[in-house]
Amino acid sequence: MAVAELWETLKQAIVAYTGLSPAAFFTAVAVAAALYHVVSGLFAAPPPPPPRPREEPEAEPLPPPVQMGEVSEEELRQYDGSDPKKPLLMAIKGQIYDVTQSRMFYGPGGAYALFAGKDASRALAKMSFEPQDLNGDISGLTPMELGSLNDWEYKFTSKYVKVGTIRRAAPAEEVYGSISPEIREEVTVPVVEAEREPEPKPHDDDTP
């Protein structure tokens, strides 16, 4: 009862003070609230811009590959990525390539880091990571392994710059392979100087 009496009193007050029916009054209040919301939105300060994504520093451009010429296998080991100031080198079939641009693969911690600074021909042909295969000896490989090695060589020549070759001592068979056995024997047998006959000593009678 109290609620009904309060509602009747409120309706009478609305009619007395505004001259509007309760329904018209509440409609006008709703329209005014909506209009206020729209107008206040027009003059409100714009929201702050979203924070800009953090820009990562640009990587320094790689220096151009340096031609090494002929180097020994021992010298090639100095370019295995342990010194970041030196280029990262790797060889296939005696040909040295600069793989610095793929340091994530051939540098320290990379999947193929064991191949850096070496002629990894045998390991690539056999897809082996065994220490005894980390060399350039391709003797005894199967035709399939040689084909795999040729594929690797094609990829390297297409992607990386050749910067040198490995200097190796030529085996004796390669040096003398084209020489006839008779001449080879003469070359390999040391020459013994012929023993000289003693010069005759002058006699006292021959003295002038």
PDB file of C-alpha atoms in Angstrom:
ATOM      1  CA  MET A   1       0.000   0.000   0.000  1.00  0.00           C
ATOM      2  CA  ALA A   2       2.764   2.414   0.861  1.00  0.00           C
ATOM      3  CA  VAL A   3       4.385   1.926  -2.563  1.00  0.00           C
ATOM      4  CA  ALA A   4       1.110   2.527  -4.381  1.00  0.00           C
ATOM      5  CA  GLU A   5       0.449   5.660  -2.366  1.00  0.00           C
ATOM      6  CA  LEU A   6       3.991   6.910  -3.070  1.00  0.00           C
ATOM      7  CA  TRP A   7       3.566   6.311  -6.811  1.00  0.00           C
ATOM      8  CA  GLU A   8       0.250   8.197  -6.843  1.00  0.00           C
ATOM      9  CA  THR A   9       1.846  11.100  -4.974  1.00  0.00           C
ATOM     10  CA  LEU A  10       4.761  11.139  -7.476  1.00  0.00           C
ATOM     11  CA  LYS A  11       2.412  11.199 -10.479  1.00  0.00           C
ATOM     12  CA  GLN A  12       0.444  14.061  -9.008  1.00  0.00           C
ATOM     13  CA  ALA A  13       3.656  15.998  -8.364  1.00  0.00           C
ATOM     14  CA  ILE A  14       4.852  15.442 -11.958  1.00  0.00           C
ATOM     15  CA  VAL A  15       1.572  16.691 -13.363  1.00  0.00           C
ATOM     16  CA  ALA A  16       1.477  19.648 -10.970  1.00  0.00           C
ATOM     17  CA  TYR A  17       5.059  20.854 -11.588  1.00  0.00           C
ATOM     18  CA  THR A  18       5.586  19.953 -15.275  1.00  0.00           C
ATOM     19  CA  GLY A  19       2.128  19.781 -16.723  1.00  0.00           C
ATOM     20  CA  LEU A  20       3.127  16.465 -18.341  1.00  0.00           C
ATOM     21  CA  SER A  21       1.759  13.040 -17.846  1.00  0.00           C
ATOM     22  CA  PRO A  22       4.117  10.615 -16.053  1.00  0.00           C
ATOM     23  CA  ALA A  23       4.753   8.702 -19.314  1.00  0.00           C
ATOM     24  CA  ALA A  24       5.631  11.885 -21.207  1.00  0.00           C
ATOM     25  CA  PHE A  25       7.828  13.058 -18.337  1.00  0.00           C
ATOM     26  CA  PHE A  26       9.918   9.885 -18.204  1.00  0.00           C
ATOM     27  CA  THR A  27      10.204   9.862 -22.018  1.00  0.00           C
ATOM     28  CA  ALA A  28      11.534  13.416 -21.935  1.00  0.00           C
ATOM     29  CA  VAL A  29      14.033  12.457 -19.218  1.00  0.00           C
ATOM     30  CA  ALA A  30      15.291   9.513 -21.302  1.00  0.00           C
ATOM     31  CA  VAL A  31      15.677  11.694 -24.413  1.00  0.00           C
ATOM     32  CA  ALA A  32      17.536  14.341 -22.430  1.00  0.00           C
ATOM     33  CA  ALA A  33      19.931  11.740 -21.006  1.00  0.00           C
ATOM     34  CA  ALA A  34      20.658  10.330 -24.455  1.00  0.00           C
ATOM     35  CA  LEU A  35      21.191  13.803 -25.887  1.00  0.00           C
ATOM     36  CA  TYR A  36      23.577  14.674 -23.067  1.00  0.00           C
ATOM     37  CA  HIS A  37      25.582  11.533 -23.716  1.00  0.00           C
ATOM     38  CA  VAL A  38      25.888  12.337 -27.433  1.00  0.00           C
ATOM     39  CA  VAL A  39      26.822  15.987 -26.917  1.00  0.00           C
ATOM     40  CA  SER A  40      29.352  15.239 -24.185  1.00  0.00           C
ATOM     41  CA  GLY A  41      30.968  12.656 -26.474  1.00  0.00           C
ATOM     42  CA  LEU A  42      31.490  15.303 -29.159  1.00  0.00           C
ATOM     43  CA  PHE A  43      33.422  17.586 -26.846  1.00  0.00           C
ATOM     44  CA  ALA A  44      35.253  14.959 -24.832  1.00  0.00           C
ATOM     45  CA  ALA A  45      39.022  14.686 -25.217  1.00  0.00           C
ATOM     46  CA  PRO A  46      40.047  11.954 -27.660  1.00  0.00           C
ATOM     47  CA  PRO A  47      41.493   8.825 -26.093  1.00  0.00           C
ATOM     48  CA  PRO A  48      45.280   8.630 -26.027  1.00  0.00           C
ATOM     49  CA  PRO A  49      46.825   6.823 -29.008  1.00  0.00           C
ATOM     50  CA  PRO A  50      47.865   3.228 -28.430  1.00  0.00           C
ATOM     51  CA  PRO A  51      51.530   2.780 -27.572  1.00  0.00           C
ATOM     52  CA  ARG A  52      53.736   2.322 -30.613  1.00  0.00           C
ATOM     53  CA  PRO A  53      55.279  -1.093 -30.957  1.00  0.00           C
ATOM     54  CA  ARG A  54      58.874  -1.205 -29.876  1.00  0.00           C
ATOM     55  CA  GLU A  55      61.094  -1.045 -32.900  1.00  0.00           C
ATOM     56  CA  GLU A  56      63.988  -3.456 -32.889  1.00  0.00           C
ATOM     57  CA  PRO A  57      67.324  -1.998 -33.938  1.00  0.00           C
ATOM     58  CA  GLU A  58      68.179  -2.787 -37.514  1.00  0.00           C
ATOM     59  CA  ALA A  59      70.880  -5.377 -37.968  1.00  0.00           C
ATOM     60  CA  GLU A  60      74.135  -4.032 -39.279  1.00  0.00           C
ATOM     61  CA  PRO A  61      74.749  -4.949 -42.915  1.00  0.00           C
ATOM     62  CA  LEU A  62      77.212  -7.765 -43.428  1.00  0.00           C
ATOM     63  CA  PRO A  63      80.602  -6.780 -44.810  1.00  0.00           C
ATOM     64  CA  PRO A  64      81.272  -7.933 -48.369  1.00  0.00           C
ATOM     65  CA  PRO A  65      82.982 -11.336 -48.659  1.00  0.00           C
ATOM     66  CA  VAL A  66      86.770 -11.196 -48.673  1.00  0.00           C
ATOM     67  CA  GLN A  67      88.625 -13.357 -51.169  1.00  0.00           C
ATOM     68  CA  MET A  68      90.988 -15.680 -49.294  1.00  0.00           C
ATOM     69  CA  GLY A  69      92.828 -17.336 -52.175  1.00  0.00           C
ATOM     70  CA  GLU A  70      94.483 -20.629 -51.274  1.00  0.00           C
ATOM     71  CA  VAL A  71      94.489 -21.470 -47.567  1.00  0.00           C
ATOM     72  CA  SER A  72      95.421 -24.569 -45.635  1.00  0.00           C
ATOM     73  CA  GLU A  73      92.906 -26.603 -43.660  1.00  0.00           C
ATOM     74  CA  GLU A  74      94.518 -25.351 -40.460  1.00  0.00           C
ATOM     75  CA  GLU A  75      94.012 -21.735 -41.548  1.00  0.00           C
ATOM     76  CA  LEU A  76      90.400 -22.488 -42.485  1.00  0.00           C
ATOM     77  CA  ARG A  77      89.673 -23.620 -38.908  1.00  0.00           C
ATOM     78  CA  GLN A  78      90.174 -20.030 -37.738  1.00  0.00           C
ATOM     79  CA  TYR A  79      86.908 -19.106 -39.495  1.00  0.00           C
ATOM     80  CA  ASP A  80      84.570 -21.465 -37.611  1.00  0.00           C
ATOM     81  CA  GLY A  81      82.499 -18.652 -36.077  1.00  0.00           C
ATOM     82  CA  SER A  82      84.239 -18.575 -32.704  1.00  0.00           C
ATOM     83  CA  ASP A  83      85.507 -15.070 -33.523  1.00  0.00           C
ATOM     84  CA  PRO A  84      82.496 -12.874 -34.466  1.00  0.00           C
ATOM     85  CA  LYS A  85      84.809 -10.368 -36.144  1.00  0.00           C
ATOM     86  CA  LYS A  86      85.901 -12.917 -38.743  1.00  0.00           C
ATOM     87  CA  PRO A  87      83.774 -14.240 -41.612  1.00  0.00           C
ATOM     88  CA  LEU A  88      82.199 -17.660 -41.278  1.00  0.00           C
ATOM     89  CA  LEU A  89      83.668 -20.021 -43.864  1.00  0.00           C
ATOM     90  CA  MET A  90      83.023 -23.584 -44.956  1.00  0.00           C
ATOM     91  CA  ALA A  91      84.310 -25.736 -47.793  1.00  0.00           C
ATOM     92  CA  ILE A  92      82.819 -28.331 -50.123  1.00  0.00           C
ATOM     93  CA  LYS A  93      85.050 -30.375 -52.430  1.00  0.00           C
ATOM     94  CA  GLY A  94      87.956 -28.069 -51.686  1.00  0.00           C
ATOM     95  CA  GLN A  95      86.033 -24.880 -52.578  1.00  0.00           C
ATOM     96  CA  ILE A  96      85.610 -22.363 -49.728  1.00  0.00           C
ATOM     97  CA  TYR A  97      82.357 -20.404 -49.336  1.00  0.00           C
ATOM     98  CA  ASP A  98      81.435 -17.464 -47.113  1.00  0.00           C
ATOM     99  CA  VAL A  99      78.353 -18.577 -45.126  1.00  0.00           C
ATOM    100  CA  THR A 100      78.304 -15.591 -42.757  1.00  0.00           C
ATOM    101  CA  GLN A 101      74.748 -14.704 -43.813  1.00  0.00           C
ATOM    102  CA  SER A 102      73.569 -18.073 -42.434  1.00  0.00           C
ATOM    103  CA  ARG A 103      75.268 -17.761 -39.059  1.00  0.00           C
ATOM    104  CA  MET A 104      72.086 -19.053 -37.400  1.00  0.00           C
ATOM    105  CA  PHE A 105      72.752 -22.416 -39.076  1.00  0.00           C
ATOM    106  CA  TYR A 106      76.551 -22.628 -39.276  1.00  0.00           C
ATOM    107  CA  GLY A 107      77.576 -20.371 -36.388  1.00  0.00           C
ATOM    108  CA  PRO A 108      78.039 -21.431 -32.749  1.00  0.00           C
ATOM    109  CA  GLY A 109      74.899 -23.143 -31.510  1.00  0.00           C
ATOM    110  CA  GLY A 110      73.556 -23.715 -35.029  1.00  0.00           C
ATOM    111  CA  ALA A 111      72.386 -27.044 -36.374  1.00  0.00           C
ATOM    112  CA  TYR A 112      75.394 -27.316 -38.721  1.00  0.00           C
ATOM    113  CA  ALA A 113      77.985 -25.573 -36.552  1.00  0.00           C
ATOM    114  CA  LEU A 114      80.256 -28.641 -36.724  1.00  0.00           C
ATOM    115  CA  PHE A 115      80.765 -28.045 -40.458  1.00  0.00           C
ATOM    116  CA  ALA A 116      82.067 -24.470 -40.105  1.00  0.00           C
ATOM    117  CA  GLY A 117      85.779 -23.930 -40.607  1.00  0.00           C
ATOM    118  CA  LYS A 118      86.163 -27.297 -42.327  1.00  0.00           C
ATOM    119  CA  ASP A 119      85.807 -29.061 -45.640  1.00  0.00           C
ATOM    120  CA  ALA A 120      82.674 -31.007 -44.726  1.00  0.00           C
ATOM    121  CA  SER A 121      82.273 -32.820 -48.049  1.00  0.00           C
ATOM    122  CA  ARG A 122      82.173 -36.324 -46.597  1.00  0.00           C
ATOM    123  CA  ALA A 123      79.843 -35.360 -43.747  1.00  0.00           C
ATOM    124  CA  LEU A 124      77.415 -33.636 -46.127  1.00  0.00           C
ATOM    125  CA  ALA A 125      77.443 -36.560 -48.547  1.00  0.00           C
ATOM    126  CA  LYS A 126      76.695 -39.039 -45.759  1.00  0.00           C
ATOM    127  CA  MET A 127      74.577 -36.566 -43.720  1.00  0.00           C
ATOM    128  CA  SER A 128      76.769 -37.488 -40.797  1.00  0.00           C
ATOM    129  CA  PHE A 129      77.808 -35.537 -37.728  1.00  0.00           C
ATOM    130  CA  GLU A 130      80.458 -38.043 -36.702  1.00  0.00           C
ATOM    131  CA  PRO A 131      83.910 -36.488 -36.118  1.00  0.00           C
ATOM    132  CA  GLN A 132      85.595 -38.983 -38.456  1.00  0.00           C
ATOM    133  CA  ASP A 133      83.424 -37.737 -41.346  1.00  0.00           C
ATOM    134  CA  LEU A 134      84.216 -34.031 -40.910  1.00  0.00           C
ATOM    135  CA  ASN A 135      86.750 -33.888 -43.734  1.00  0.00           C
ATOM    136  CA  GLY A 136      87.041 -33.502 -47.480  1.00  0.00           C
ATOM    137  CA  ASP A 137      87.789 -37.153 -48.283  1.00  0.00           C
ATOM    138  CA  ILE A 138      85.152 -38.341 -50.753  1.00  0.00           C
ATOM    139  CA  SER A 139      86.762 -41.672 -51.609  1.00  0.00           C
ATOM    140  CA  GLY A 140      84.572 -44.735 -51.176  1.00  0.00           C
ATOM    141  CA  LEU A 141      81.268 -42.832 -51.305  1.00  0.00           C
ATOM    142  CA  THR A 142      78.290 -44.513 -52.937  1.00  0.00           C
ATOM    143  CA  PRO A 143      76.684 -43.019 -56.071  1.00  0.00           C
ATOM    144  CA  MET A 144      73.751 -41.869 -53.943  1.00  0.00           C
ATOM    145  CA  GLU A 145      76.070 -40.127 -51.489  1.00  0.00           C
ATOM    146  CA  LEU A 146      77.968 -38.458 -54.327  1.00  0.00           C
ATOM    147  CA  GLY A 147      74.655 -37.262 -55.759  1.00  0.00           C
ATOM    148  CA  SER A 148      73.715 -35.795 -52.385  1.00  0.00           C
ATOM    149  CA  LEU A 149      77.078 -34.031 -52.224  1.00  0.00           C
ATOM    150  CA  ASN A 150      76.535 -32.563 -55.689  1.00  0.00           C
ATOM    151  CA  ASP A 151      73.157 -31.233 -54.545  1.00  0.00           C
ATOM    152  CA  TRP A 152      74.817 -29.516 -51.592  1.00  0.00           C
ATOM    153  CA  GLU A 153      77.475 -28.066 -53.873  1.00  0.00           C
ATOM    154  CA  TYR A 154      74.798 -26.670 -56.200  1.00  0.00           C
ATOM    155  CA  LYS A 155      73.002 -25.040 -53.261  1.00  0.00           C
ATOM    156  CA  PHE A 156      76.214 -23.451 -52.036  1.00  0.00           C
ATOM    157  CA  THR A 157      77.244 -22.116 -55.439  1.00  0.00           C
ATOM    158  CA  SER A 158      73.741 -20.666 -55.878  1.00  0.00           C
ATOM    159  CA  LYS A 159      73.513 -19.008 -52.453  1.00  0.00           C
ATOM    160  CA  TYR A 160      77.018 -18.194 -51.206  1.00  0.00           C
ATOM    161  CA  VAL A 161      80.098 -16.481 -52.585  1.00  0.00           C
ATOM    162  CA  LYS A 162      83.143 -18.604 -53.262  1.00  0.00           C
ATOM    163  CA  VAL A 163      86.124 -16.961 -51.567  1.00  0.00           C
ATOM    164  CA  GLY A 164      88.968 -19.437 -51.996  1.00  0.00           C
ATOM    165  CA  THR A 165      90.229 -22.981 -52.216  1.00  0.00           C
ATOM    166  CA  ILE A 166      91.929 -25.365 -49.817  1.00  0.00           C
ATOM    167  CA  ARG A 167      95.623 -25.884 -50.401  1.00  0.00           C
ATOM    168  CA  ARG A 168      96.530 -29.540 -50.117  1.00  0.00           C
ATOM    169  CA  ALA A 169      99.791 -31.361 -50.712  1.00  0.00           C
ATOM    170  CA  ALA A 170      99.418 -33.435 -53.875  1.00  0.00           C
ATOM    171  CA  PRO A 171      99.867 -37.196 -53.347  1.00  0.00           C
ATOM    172  CA  ALA A 172     102.890 -38.820 -54.964  1.00  0.00           C
ATOM    173  CA  GLU A 173     100.695 -40.762 -57.419  1.00  0.00           C
ATOM    174  CA  GLU A 174      99.235 -37.471 -58.722  1.00  0.00           C
ATOM    175  CA  VAL A 175     102.685 -35.935 -59.103  1.00  0.00           C
ATOM    176  CA  TYR A 176     104.231 -38.902 -60.907  1.00  0.00           C
ATOM    177  CA  GLY A 177     101.130 -40.424 -62.462  1.00  0.00           C
ATOM    178  CA  SER A 178     101.933 -39.188 -65.961  1.00  0.00           C
ATOM    179  CA  ILE A 179     105.639 -40.132 -65.845  1.00  0.00           C
ATOM    180  CA  SER A 180     106.850 -43.442 -67.261  1.00  0.00           C
ATOM    181  CA  PRO A 181     108.153 -46.000 -64.729  1.00  0.00           C
ATOM    182  CA  GLU A 182     111.709 -45.727 -66.078  1.00  0.00           C
ATOM    183  CA  ILE A 183     111.830 -41.941 -65.699  1.00  0.00           C
ATOM    184  CA  ARG A 184     110.021 -42.134 -62.350  1.00  0.00           C
ATOM    185  CA  GLU A 185     112.742 -44.460 -61.080  1.00  0.00           C
ATOM    186  CA  GLU A 186     115.403 -42.029 -62.219  1.00  0.00           C
ATOM    187  CA  VAL A 187     113.591 -39.193 -60.456  1.00  0.00           C
ATOM    188  CA  THR A 188     113.084 -41.042 -57.208  1.00  0.00           C
ATOM    189  CA  VAL A 189     116.524 -42.727 -56.989  1.00  0.00           C
ATOM    190  CA  PRO A 190     119.080 -40.327 -55.485  1.00  0.00           C
ATOM    191  CA  VAL A 191     122.022 -39.491 -57.667  1.00  0.00           C
ATOM    192  CA  VAL A 192     125.332 -40.626 -56.204  1.00  0.00           C
ATOM    193  CA  GLU A 193     128.249 -38.539 -57.223  1.00  0.00           C
ATOM    194  CA  ALA A 194     130.902 -40.637 -58.995  1.00  0.00           C
ATOM    195  CA  GLU A 195     134.016 -41.217 -57.002  1.00  0.00           C
ATOM    196  CA  ARG A 196     136.869 -39.171 -58.343  1.00  0.00           C
ATOM    197  CA  GLU A 197     140.207 -40.719 -59.053  1.00  0.00           C
ATOM    198  CA  PRO A 198     142.989 -39.170 -57.005  1.00  0.00           C
ATOM    199  CA  GLU A 199     145.063 -36.702 -58.908  1.00  0.00           C
ATOM    200  CA  PRO A 200     148.680 -37.770 -59.401  1.00  0.00           C
ATOM    201  CA  LYS A 201     151.074 -36.158 -56.998  1.00  0.00           C
ATOM    202  CA  PRO A 202     153.939 -34.272 -58.599  1.00  0.00           C
ATOM    203  CA  HIS A 203     157.380 -35.918 -58.335  1.00  0.00           C
ATOM    204  CA  ASP A 204     160.456 -34.054 -57.386  1.00  0.00           C
ATOM    205  CA  ASP A 205     161.820 -34.613 -60.895  1.00  0.00           C
ATOM    206  CA  ASP A 206     158.845 -32.783 -62.388  1.00  0.00           C
ATOM    207  CA  THR A 207     159.474 -29.630 -60.430  1.00  0.00           C
ATOM    208  CA  PRO A 208     160.495 -26.845 -62.829  1.00  0.00           C
TER     209      PRO A 208
END
